[in-house]
Coordinates of C-alpha atoms in Angstrom, one line a residue:
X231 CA 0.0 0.0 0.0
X232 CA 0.8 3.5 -1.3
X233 CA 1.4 6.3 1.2
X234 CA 0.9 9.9 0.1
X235 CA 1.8 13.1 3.2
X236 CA 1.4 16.4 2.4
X237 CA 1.9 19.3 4.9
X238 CA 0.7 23.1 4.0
X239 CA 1.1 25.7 6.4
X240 CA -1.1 29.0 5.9
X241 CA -2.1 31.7 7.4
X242 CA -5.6 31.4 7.8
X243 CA -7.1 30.7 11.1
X244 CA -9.1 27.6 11.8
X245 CA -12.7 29.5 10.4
X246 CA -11.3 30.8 7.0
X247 CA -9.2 26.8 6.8
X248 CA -12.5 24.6 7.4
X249 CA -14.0 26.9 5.0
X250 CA -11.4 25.5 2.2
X251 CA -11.4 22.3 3.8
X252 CA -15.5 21.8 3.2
X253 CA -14.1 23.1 -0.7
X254 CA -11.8 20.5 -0.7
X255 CA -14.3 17.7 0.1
X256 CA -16.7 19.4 -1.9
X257 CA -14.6 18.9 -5.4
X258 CA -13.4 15.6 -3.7
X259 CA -16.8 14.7 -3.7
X260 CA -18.1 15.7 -7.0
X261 CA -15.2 14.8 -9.2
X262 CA -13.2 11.8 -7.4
X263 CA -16.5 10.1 -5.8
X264 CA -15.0 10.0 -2.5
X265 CA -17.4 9.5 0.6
X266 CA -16.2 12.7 2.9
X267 CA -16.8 12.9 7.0
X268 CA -15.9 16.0 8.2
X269 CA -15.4 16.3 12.3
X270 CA -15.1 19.4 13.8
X271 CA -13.0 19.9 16.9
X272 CA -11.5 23.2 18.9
X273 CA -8.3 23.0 17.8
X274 CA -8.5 21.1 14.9
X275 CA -10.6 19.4 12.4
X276 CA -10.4 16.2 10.5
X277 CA -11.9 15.4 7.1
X278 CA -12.0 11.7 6.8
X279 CA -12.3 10.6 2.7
X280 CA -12.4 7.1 1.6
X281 CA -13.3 5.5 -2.0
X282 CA -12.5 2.6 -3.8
X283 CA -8.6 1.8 -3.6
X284 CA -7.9 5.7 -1.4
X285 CA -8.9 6.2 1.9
X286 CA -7.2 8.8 4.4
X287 CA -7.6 12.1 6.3
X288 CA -6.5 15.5 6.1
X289 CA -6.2 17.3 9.2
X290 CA -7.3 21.0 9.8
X291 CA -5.7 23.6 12.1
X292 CA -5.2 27.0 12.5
X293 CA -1.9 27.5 10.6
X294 CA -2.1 24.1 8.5
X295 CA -3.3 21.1 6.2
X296 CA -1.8 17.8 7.3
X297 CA -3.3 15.0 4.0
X298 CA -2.3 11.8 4.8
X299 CA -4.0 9.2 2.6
X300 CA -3.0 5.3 1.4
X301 CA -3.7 4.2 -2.0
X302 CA -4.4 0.4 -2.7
X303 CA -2.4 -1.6 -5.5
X304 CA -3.8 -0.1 -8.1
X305 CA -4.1 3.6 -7.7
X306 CA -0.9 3.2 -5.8
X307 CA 0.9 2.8 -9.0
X308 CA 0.1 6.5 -9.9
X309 CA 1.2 7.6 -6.4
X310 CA 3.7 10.4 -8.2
X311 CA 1.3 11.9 -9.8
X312 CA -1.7 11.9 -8.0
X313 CA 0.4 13.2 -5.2
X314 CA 1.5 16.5 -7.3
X315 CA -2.3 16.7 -8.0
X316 CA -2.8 17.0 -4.4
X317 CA 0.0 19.0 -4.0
X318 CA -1.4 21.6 -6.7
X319 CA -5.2 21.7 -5.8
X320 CA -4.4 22.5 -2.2
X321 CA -1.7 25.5 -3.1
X322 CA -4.5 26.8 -5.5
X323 CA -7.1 26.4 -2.8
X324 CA -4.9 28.5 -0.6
X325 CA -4.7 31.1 -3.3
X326 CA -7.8 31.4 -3.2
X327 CA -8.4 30.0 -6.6
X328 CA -11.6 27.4 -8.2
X329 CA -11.2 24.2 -6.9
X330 CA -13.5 23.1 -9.2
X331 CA -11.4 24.7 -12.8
X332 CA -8.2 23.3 -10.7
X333 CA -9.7 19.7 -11.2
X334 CA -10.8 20.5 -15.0
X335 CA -7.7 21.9 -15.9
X336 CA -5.9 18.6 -14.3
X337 CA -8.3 15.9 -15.8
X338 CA -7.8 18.0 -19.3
X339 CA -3.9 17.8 -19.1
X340 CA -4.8 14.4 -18.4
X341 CA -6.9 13.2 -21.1
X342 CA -4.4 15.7 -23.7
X343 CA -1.3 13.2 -22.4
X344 CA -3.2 10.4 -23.4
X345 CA -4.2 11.7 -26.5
X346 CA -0.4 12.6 -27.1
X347 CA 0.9 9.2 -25.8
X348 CA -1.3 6.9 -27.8
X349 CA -0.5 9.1 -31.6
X350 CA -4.0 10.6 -32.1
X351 CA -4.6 14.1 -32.7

């Protein structure tokens, strides 16, 4: 099994963070079909997601995102890059950007590789 940690300090206080965190789950949700319990605490909240072959947490505090997830056989072959996919919708998150046109943007660099790779136009 697969291991993926990602740790991203901000700035925003524990209100303004679970606000991106619900986001997160939101687009994690929608586009990945992940099954998302979110658990509020005082100091810290924890967003528990789980799907077919993934299944992890990301931890919620005042001054940081802790992911930690585990990806089964399969999806744990594409640890790399679902890892920098993480990586990149949480930094956009925290600029304050679409999570939403993050994951478009991904799944259309995607599906353009693919197109690229297999010598169709």
């Amino acid at each position: 099994m697969s291991k993926i940690h990602i740790t991203r300090e901000h700035s925003l206080g524990l209100a303004d963070a679970r606000k991106l965190a619900f986001r997160w789950a939101e687009v994690a949700r929608q586009h990945l079909a992940m099954k998302c319990v979110y658990e509020e605490g005082e100091e810290a909240d924890l967003l528990h997601f789980d799907r077919p072959g993934a299944h992890g947490q990301l931890r919620v505090t005042a001054s940081e995102f802790v992911l930690d997830a585990k990806l089964g056989l399969l999806l744990g072959a594409f640890r790399h890059r679902i890892q920098s996919e993480i990586v990149e919708n949480l930094d956009r998150l925290l600029a304050h950007e679409d999570p939403h046109a993050a994951f478009d943007e991904a799944v259309a660099r995607r599906a353009a590789r693919k197109s690229a790779g297999s010598g169709k136009a």
